[in-house]
Coordinates of C-alpha atoms in Angstrom, one line a residue:
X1 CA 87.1 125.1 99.0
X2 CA 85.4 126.1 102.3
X3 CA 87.4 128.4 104.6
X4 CA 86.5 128.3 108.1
X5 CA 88.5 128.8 111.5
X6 CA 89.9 125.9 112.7
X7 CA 89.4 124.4 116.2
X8 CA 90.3 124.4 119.3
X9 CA 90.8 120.4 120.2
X10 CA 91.4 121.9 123.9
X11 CA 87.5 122.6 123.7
X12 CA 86.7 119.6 121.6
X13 CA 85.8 117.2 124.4
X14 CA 82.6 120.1 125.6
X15 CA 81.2 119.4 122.1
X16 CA 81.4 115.3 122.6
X17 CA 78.7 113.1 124.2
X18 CA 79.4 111.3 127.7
X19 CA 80.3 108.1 125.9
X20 CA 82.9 110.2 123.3
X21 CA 84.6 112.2 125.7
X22 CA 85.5 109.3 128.1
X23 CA 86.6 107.0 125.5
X24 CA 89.6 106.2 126.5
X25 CA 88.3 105.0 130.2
X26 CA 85.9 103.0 128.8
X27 CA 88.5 101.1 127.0
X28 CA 90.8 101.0 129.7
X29 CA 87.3 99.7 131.8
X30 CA 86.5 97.2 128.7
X31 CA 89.7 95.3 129.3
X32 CA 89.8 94.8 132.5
X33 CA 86.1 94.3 132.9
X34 CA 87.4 91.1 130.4
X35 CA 90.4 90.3 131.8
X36 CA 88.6 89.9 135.3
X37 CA 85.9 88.0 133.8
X38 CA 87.6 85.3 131.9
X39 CA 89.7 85.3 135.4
X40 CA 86.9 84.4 138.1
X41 CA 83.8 83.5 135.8
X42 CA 84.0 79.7 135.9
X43 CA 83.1 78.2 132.3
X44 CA 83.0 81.6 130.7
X45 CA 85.9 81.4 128.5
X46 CA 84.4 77.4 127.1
X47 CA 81.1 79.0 126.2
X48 CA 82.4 82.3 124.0
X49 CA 85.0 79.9 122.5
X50 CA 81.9 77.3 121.9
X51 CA 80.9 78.9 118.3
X52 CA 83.0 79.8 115.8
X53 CA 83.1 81.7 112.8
X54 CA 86.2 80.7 110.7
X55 CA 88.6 80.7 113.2
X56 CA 87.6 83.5 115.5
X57 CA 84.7 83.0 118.3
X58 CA 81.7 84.3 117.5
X59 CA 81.1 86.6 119.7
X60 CA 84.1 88.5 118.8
X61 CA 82.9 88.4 115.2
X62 CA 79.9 89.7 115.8
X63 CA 81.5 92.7 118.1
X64 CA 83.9 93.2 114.7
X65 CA 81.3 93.2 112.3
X66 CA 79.5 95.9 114.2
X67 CA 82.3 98.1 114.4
X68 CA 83.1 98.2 110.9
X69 CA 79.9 98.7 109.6
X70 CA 79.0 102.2 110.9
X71 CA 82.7 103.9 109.5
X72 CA 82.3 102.0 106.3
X73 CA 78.8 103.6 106.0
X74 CA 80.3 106.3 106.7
X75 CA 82.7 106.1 103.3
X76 CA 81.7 108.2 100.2
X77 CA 82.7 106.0 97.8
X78 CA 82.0 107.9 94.5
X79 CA 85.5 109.2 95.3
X80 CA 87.8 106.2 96.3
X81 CA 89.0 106.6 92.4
X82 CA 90.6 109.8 93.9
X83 CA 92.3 107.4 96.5
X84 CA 93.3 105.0 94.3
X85 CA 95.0 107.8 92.0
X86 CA 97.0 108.6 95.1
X87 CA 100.0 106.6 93.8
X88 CA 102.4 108.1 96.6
X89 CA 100.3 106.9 99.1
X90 CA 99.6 103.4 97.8
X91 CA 103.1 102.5 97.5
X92 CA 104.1 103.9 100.6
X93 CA 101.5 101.9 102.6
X94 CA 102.5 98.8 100.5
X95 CA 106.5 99.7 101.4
X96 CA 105.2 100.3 105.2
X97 CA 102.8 97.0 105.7
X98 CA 104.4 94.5 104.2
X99 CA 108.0 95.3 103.9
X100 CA 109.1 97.3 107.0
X101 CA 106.8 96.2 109.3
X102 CA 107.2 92.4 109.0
X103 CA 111.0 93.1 109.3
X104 CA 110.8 95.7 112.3
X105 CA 108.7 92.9 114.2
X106 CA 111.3 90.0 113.5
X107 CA 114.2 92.2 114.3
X108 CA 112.5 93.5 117.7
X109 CA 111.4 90.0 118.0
X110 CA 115.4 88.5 117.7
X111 CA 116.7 91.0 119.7
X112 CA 114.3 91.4 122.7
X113 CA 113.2 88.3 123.0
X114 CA 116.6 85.8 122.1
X115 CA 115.9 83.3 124.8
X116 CA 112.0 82.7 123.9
X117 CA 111.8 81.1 121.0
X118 CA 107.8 80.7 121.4
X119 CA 107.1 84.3 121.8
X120 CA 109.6 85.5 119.7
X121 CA 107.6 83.0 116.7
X122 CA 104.0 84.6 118.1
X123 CA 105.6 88.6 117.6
X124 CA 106.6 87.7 113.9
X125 CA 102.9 86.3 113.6
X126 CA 101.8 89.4 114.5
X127 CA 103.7 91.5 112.1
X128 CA 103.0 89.7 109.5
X129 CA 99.0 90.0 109.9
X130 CA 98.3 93.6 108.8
X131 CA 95.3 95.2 110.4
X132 CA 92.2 95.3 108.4
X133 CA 89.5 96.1 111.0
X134 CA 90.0 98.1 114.0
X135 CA 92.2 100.9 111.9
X136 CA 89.0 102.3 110.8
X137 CA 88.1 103.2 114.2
X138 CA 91.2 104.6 114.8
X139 CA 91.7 106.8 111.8
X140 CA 88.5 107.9 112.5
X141 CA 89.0 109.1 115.8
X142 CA 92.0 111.1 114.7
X143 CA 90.5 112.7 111.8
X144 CA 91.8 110.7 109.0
X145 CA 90.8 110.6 105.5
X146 CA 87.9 108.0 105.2
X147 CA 87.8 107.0 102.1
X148 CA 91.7 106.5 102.0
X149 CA 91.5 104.4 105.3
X150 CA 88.9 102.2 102.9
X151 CA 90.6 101.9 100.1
X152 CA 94.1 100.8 102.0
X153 CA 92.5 98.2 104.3
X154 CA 91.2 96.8 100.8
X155 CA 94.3 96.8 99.7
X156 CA 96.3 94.7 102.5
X157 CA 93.5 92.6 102.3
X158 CA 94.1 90.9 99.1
X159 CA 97.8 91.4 99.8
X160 CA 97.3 89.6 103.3
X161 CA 95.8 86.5 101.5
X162 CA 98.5 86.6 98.9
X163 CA 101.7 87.1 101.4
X164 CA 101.0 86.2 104.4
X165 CA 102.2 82.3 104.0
X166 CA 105.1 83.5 101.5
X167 CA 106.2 86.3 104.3
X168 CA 105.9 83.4 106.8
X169 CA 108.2 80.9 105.2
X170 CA 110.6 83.6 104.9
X171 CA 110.7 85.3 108.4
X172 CA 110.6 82.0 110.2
X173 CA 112.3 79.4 108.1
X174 CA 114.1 81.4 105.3
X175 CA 115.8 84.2 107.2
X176 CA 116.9 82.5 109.8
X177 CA 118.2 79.5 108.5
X178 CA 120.8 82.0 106.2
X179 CA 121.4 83.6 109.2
X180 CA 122.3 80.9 111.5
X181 CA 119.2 80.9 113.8
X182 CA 116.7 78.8 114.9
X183 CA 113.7 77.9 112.5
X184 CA 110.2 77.2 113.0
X185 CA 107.6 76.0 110.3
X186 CA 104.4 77.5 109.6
X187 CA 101.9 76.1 107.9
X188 CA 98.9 78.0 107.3
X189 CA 96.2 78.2 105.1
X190 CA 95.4 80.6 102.2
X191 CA 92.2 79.8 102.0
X192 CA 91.7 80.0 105.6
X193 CA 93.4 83.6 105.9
X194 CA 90.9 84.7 102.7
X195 CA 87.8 83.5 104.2
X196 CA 88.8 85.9 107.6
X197 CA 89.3 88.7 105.1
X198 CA 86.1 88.0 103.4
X199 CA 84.1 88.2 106.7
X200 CA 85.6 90.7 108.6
X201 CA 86.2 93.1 105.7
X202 CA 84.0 92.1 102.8
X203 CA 80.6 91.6 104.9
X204 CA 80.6 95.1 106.9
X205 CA 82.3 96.7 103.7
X206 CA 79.3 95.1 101.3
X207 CA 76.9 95.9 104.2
X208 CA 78.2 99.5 103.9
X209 CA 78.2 100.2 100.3
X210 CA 74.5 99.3 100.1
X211 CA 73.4 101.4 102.8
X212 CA 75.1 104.7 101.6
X213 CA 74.0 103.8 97.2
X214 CA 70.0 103.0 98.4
X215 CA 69.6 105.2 101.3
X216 CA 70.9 108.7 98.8
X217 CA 69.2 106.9 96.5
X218 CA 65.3 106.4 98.0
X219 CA 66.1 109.5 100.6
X220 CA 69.0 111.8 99.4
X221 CA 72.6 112.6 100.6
X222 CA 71.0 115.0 102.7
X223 CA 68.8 112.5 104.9
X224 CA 71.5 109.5 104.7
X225 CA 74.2 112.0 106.3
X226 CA 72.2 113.7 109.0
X227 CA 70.0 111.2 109.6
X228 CA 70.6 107.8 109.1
X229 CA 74.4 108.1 109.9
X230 CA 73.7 109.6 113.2
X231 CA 71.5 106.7 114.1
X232 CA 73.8 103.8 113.6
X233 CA 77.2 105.5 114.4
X234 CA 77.0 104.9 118.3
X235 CA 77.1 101.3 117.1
X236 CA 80.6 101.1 116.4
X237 CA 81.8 102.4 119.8
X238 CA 79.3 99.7 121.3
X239 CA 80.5 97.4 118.9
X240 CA 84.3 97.8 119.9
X241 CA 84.0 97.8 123.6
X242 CA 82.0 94.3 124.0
X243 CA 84.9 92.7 121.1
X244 CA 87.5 94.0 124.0
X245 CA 85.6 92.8 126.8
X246 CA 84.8 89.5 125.3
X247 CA 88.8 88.8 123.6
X248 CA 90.0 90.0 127.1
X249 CA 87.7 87.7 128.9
X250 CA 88.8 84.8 126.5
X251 CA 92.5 85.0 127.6
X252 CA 91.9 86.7 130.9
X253 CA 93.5 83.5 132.9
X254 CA 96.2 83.5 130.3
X255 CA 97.1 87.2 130.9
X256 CA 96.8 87.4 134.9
X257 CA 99.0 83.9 135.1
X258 CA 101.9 84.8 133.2
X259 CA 102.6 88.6 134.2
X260 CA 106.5 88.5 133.8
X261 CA 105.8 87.0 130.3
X262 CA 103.1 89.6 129.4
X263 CA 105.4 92.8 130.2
X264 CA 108.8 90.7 128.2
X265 CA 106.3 90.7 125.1
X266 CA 104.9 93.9 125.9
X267 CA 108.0 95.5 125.1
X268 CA 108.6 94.9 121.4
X269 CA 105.0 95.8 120.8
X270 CA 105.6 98.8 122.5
X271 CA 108.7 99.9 120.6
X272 CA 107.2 98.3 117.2
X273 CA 103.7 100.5 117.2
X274 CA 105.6 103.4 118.4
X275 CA 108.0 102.9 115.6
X276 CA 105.6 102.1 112.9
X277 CA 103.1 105.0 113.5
X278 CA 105.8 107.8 113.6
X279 CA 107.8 105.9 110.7
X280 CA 103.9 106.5 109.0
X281 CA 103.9 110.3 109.8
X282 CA 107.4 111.0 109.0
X283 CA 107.0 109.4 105.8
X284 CA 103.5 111.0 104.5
X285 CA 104.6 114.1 105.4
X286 CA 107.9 114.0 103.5
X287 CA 106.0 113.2 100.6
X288 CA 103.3 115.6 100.7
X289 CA 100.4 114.3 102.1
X290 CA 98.3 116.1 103.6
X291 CA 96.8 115.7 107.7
X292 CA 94.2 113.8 107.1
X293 CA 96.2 111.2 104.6
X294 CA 98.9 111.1 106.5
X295 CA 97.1 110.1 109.6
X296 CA 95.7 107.1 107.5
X297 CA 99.0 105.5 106.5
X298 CA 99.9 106.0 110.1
X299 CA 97.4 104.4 111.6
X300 CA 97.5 101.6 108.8
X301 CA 100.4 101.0 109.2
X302 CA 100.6 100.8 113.0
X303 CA 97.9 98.2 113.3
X304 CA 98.0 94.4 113.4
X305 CA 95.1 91.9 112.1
X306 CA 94.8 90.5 115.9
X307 CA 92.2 88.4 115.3
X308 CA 94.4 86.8 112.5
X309 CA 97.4 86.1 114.2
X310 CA 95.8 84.5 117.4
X311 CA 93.8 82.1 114.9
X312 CA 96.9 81.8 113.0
X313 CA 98.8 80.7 116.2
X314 CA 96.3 78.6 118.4
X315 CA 95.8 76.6 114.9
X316 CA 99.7 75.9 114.5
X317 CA 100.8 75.8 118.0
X318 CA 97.4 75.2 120.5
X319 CA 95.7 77.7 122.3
X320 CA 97.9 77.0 125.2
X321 CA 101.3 77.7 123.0
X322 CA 103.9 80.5 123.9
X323 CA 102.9 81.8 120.5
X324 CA 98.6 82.1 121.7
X325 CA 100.0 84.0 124.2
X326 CA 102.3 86.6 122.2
X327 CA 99.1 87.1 119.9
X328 CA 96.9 87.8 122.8
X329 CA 98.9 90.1 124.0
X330 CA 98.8 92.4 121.2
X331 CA 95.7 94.0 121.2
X332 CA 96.1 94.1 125.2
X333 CA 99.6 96.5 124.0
X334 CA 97.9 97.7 120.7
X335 CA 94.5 99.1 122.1
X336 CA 96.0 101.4 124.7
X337 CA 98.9 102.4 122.8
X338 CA 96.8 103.4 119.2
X339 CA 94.1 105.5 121.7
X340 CA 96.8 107.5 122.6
X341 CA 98.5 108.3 119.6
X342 CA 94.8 109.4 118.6
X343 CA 95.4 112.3 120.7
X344 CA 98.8 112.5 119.3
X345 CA 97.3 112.9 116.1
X346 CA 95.2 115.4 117.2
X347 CA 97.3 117.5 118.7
X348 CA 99.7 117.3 115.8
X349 CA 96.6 118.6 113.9
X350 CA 97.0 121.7 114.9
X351 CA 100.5 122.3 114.1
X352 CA 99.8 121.2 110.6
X353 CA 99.8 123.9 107.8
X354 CA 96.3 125.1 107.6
X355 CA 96.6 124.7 103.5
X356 CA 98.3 120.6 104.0
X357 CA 95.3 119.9 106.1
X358 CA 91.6 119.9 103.9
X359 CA 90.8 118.1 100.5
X360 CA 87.5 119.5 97.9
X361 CA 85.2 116.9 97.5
X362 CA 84.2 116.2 94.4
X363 CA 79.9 117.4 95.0
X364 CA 81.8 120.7 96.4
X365 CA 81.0 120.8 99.9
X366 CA 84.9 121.4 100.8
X367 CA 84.3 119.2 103.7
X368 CA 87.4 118.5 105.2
X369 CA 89.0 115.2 104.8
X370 CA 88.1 112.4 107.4
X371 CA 85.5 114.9 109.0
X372 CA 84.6 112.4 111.8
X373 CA 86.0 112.4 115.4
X374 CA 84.7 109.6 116.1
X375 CA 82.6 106.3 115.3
X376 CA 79.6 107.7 117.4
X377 CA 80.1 111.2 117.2
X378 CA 76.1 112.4 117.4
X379 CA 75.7 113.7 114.2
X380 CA 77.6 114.5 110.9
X381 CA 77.7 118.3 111.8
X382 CA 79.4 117.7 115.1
X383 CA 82.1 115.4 113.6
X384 CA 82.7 118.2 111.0
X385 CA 83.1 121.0 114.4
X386 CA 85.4 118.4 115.8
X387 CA 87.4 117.6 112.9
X388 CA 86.8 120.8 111.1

């Protein structure tokens, strides 16, 4: 295994590009660049929602597909069987997704929002829709393990097609009717919740596979990491500030019209991402993970499938529902909130034993785990000075 000092995240931002060290202001810009668009453009929200792919407009689409593809071409996957192995952290992201986190959401749900039955019903959507696209981007920023991040999205994936409507019967009709509560039906579609997984996960992870086996295999590891990586990572920062601009401008009227609702479902998000990230930590470090792992089942299990449960909702209840709105507002609570516990992560980095914190790779390189900052850090050395 490599030994080398570690660093000083203090000086990290002096190693960064413009665009990297700003990040979070250009996120903060993104939304309410979108927010003010879909306000005082006339039309603008009618022609983004005009195409769609499944359920979700295109243009957000295409800004997810290009911010997946980048970190998944990123992912050595000659060692996801050492992932997989992991059976301490499999089961614990299993126990986190999609049994703690659907029932943290509905009891933050039932007791901050008791009088709103319409929010209340678009939180639990949210909770039950585990995230399986923006997570990468996060994880990478804070330095988590790749390959693990890969292997777990995967993994709620074919769990989100196979629960989700079970998990929904029993958090908004099951549940509550035992407990005495109000009910609410949800009908959804499996097949319609496998073909969002299948495009937003299996075309950029497909996509991303391909590009790392035939570019080592016509050029070399050598030339596909220093190279060609460098050249199409800037595409997933580029891709995830136009999808924030563009959902942001979709339910900009929505958001600006309804302030005193926004902030009453703002604040279960708040306490449910907060929860669910630390809950993540605590419980990777407890069992031995190391940084870099640990970080992953934070992350994955702090984020939501957005783009799910606002399809999920404007297709059971309209796009002008209580519930829209609670899905909408997730990613405007979500975004924020997961950029700054990336620099939570990072300064928790350092207070992480030195010995907890790299993996050996299997072609020996002792590269630590997750070496990538960011999604369009300028080149694989820099992510590894960054995250190093």
């Amino acid at each position: 295994m490599l030994n080398r000092p570690d660093v000083d995240e203090a000086a990290v931002p002096h190693r960064l590009s413009f665009v990297d060290r700003f990040l979070p202001l250009w996120i903060g810009a993104a939304m309410i660049a979108g927010v003010l668009l879909g306000r005082f453009v006339p039309g603008l929200q009618r022609v983004l929602d005009a195409v769609r792919v499944g359920d979700v407009s295109l243009p957000i689409a295409l800004g997810l597909l290009l911010m997946m593809y980048p970190v998944l071409a990123k992912v050595r996957y000659d060692r996801l069987d050492t992932v997989a192995r992991d059976r301490r952290m499999m089961v614990s992201s299993l126990v986190l997704n999609w049994v703690i986190g659907p029932a943290l959401m509905f009891a933050l749900a039932w007791l901050l929002l008791p009088d709103l039955p319409e929010y209340r019903t678009g939180l639990i959507i949210v909770g039950l829709a585990r995230c399986i696209a923006m997570v990468v981007i996060w994880n990478d920023l804070a330095c988590g393990d790749r390959e693990a991040a890969a292997v777990l999205v995967a993994l709620n994936s074919v769990f989100q097609v196979i629960a989700f409507g079970v998990l929904g019967w029993f958090y908004l009709e099951a549940l509550p009717d035992w407990l005495g509560l109000d009910t609410t039906t949800l009908d959804v579609s499996v097949w319609g919740i496998a073909k969002s997984v299948l495009i937003f996960l299996g075309i950029p992870l497909l996509a991303g596979y391909l590009s790392r086996r035939l570019g080592e295999k016509a050029r070399g590891r050598h030339w596909y990491e220093g190279e060609f990586l460098p050249k199409v990572g800037p595409i997933a920062l580029y891709g995830l500030l136009f999808t924030i601009v563009v959902l942001f401008a979709l339910q900009g009227e929505t958001i600006t019209s309804r302030p005193l609702d926004v902030a009453r479902i703002a604040l279960p998000l708040l306490a449910y991402f907060a929860i669910m990230w630390a809950g993540g930590y605590g419980l990777g470090k407890a069992i031995g993970l190391n940084y870099a792992r640990t970080t992953t089942l934070a992350f994955t299990a702090a984020g939501n499938n957005f783009e799910l449960a606002i399809a999920v909702a404007i297709g059971v209840f309209g796009v002008t529902s209580g519930q829209a709105l609670a899905g909408v507002v997730g990613p405007l609570i979500e975004v924020p909130v997961l950029v700054a516990l990336v620099y939570v992560s990072l300064w928790l980095r350092k207070r992480w034993p030195r010995a907890a914190q790299a993996l050996s790779f299997p072609d020996g390189t002792g590269r630590v785990a997750g070496a990538s900052s960011a999604a369009a850090a300028p080149s694989d050395a820099s992510n590894r000075k960054v995250c190093g």
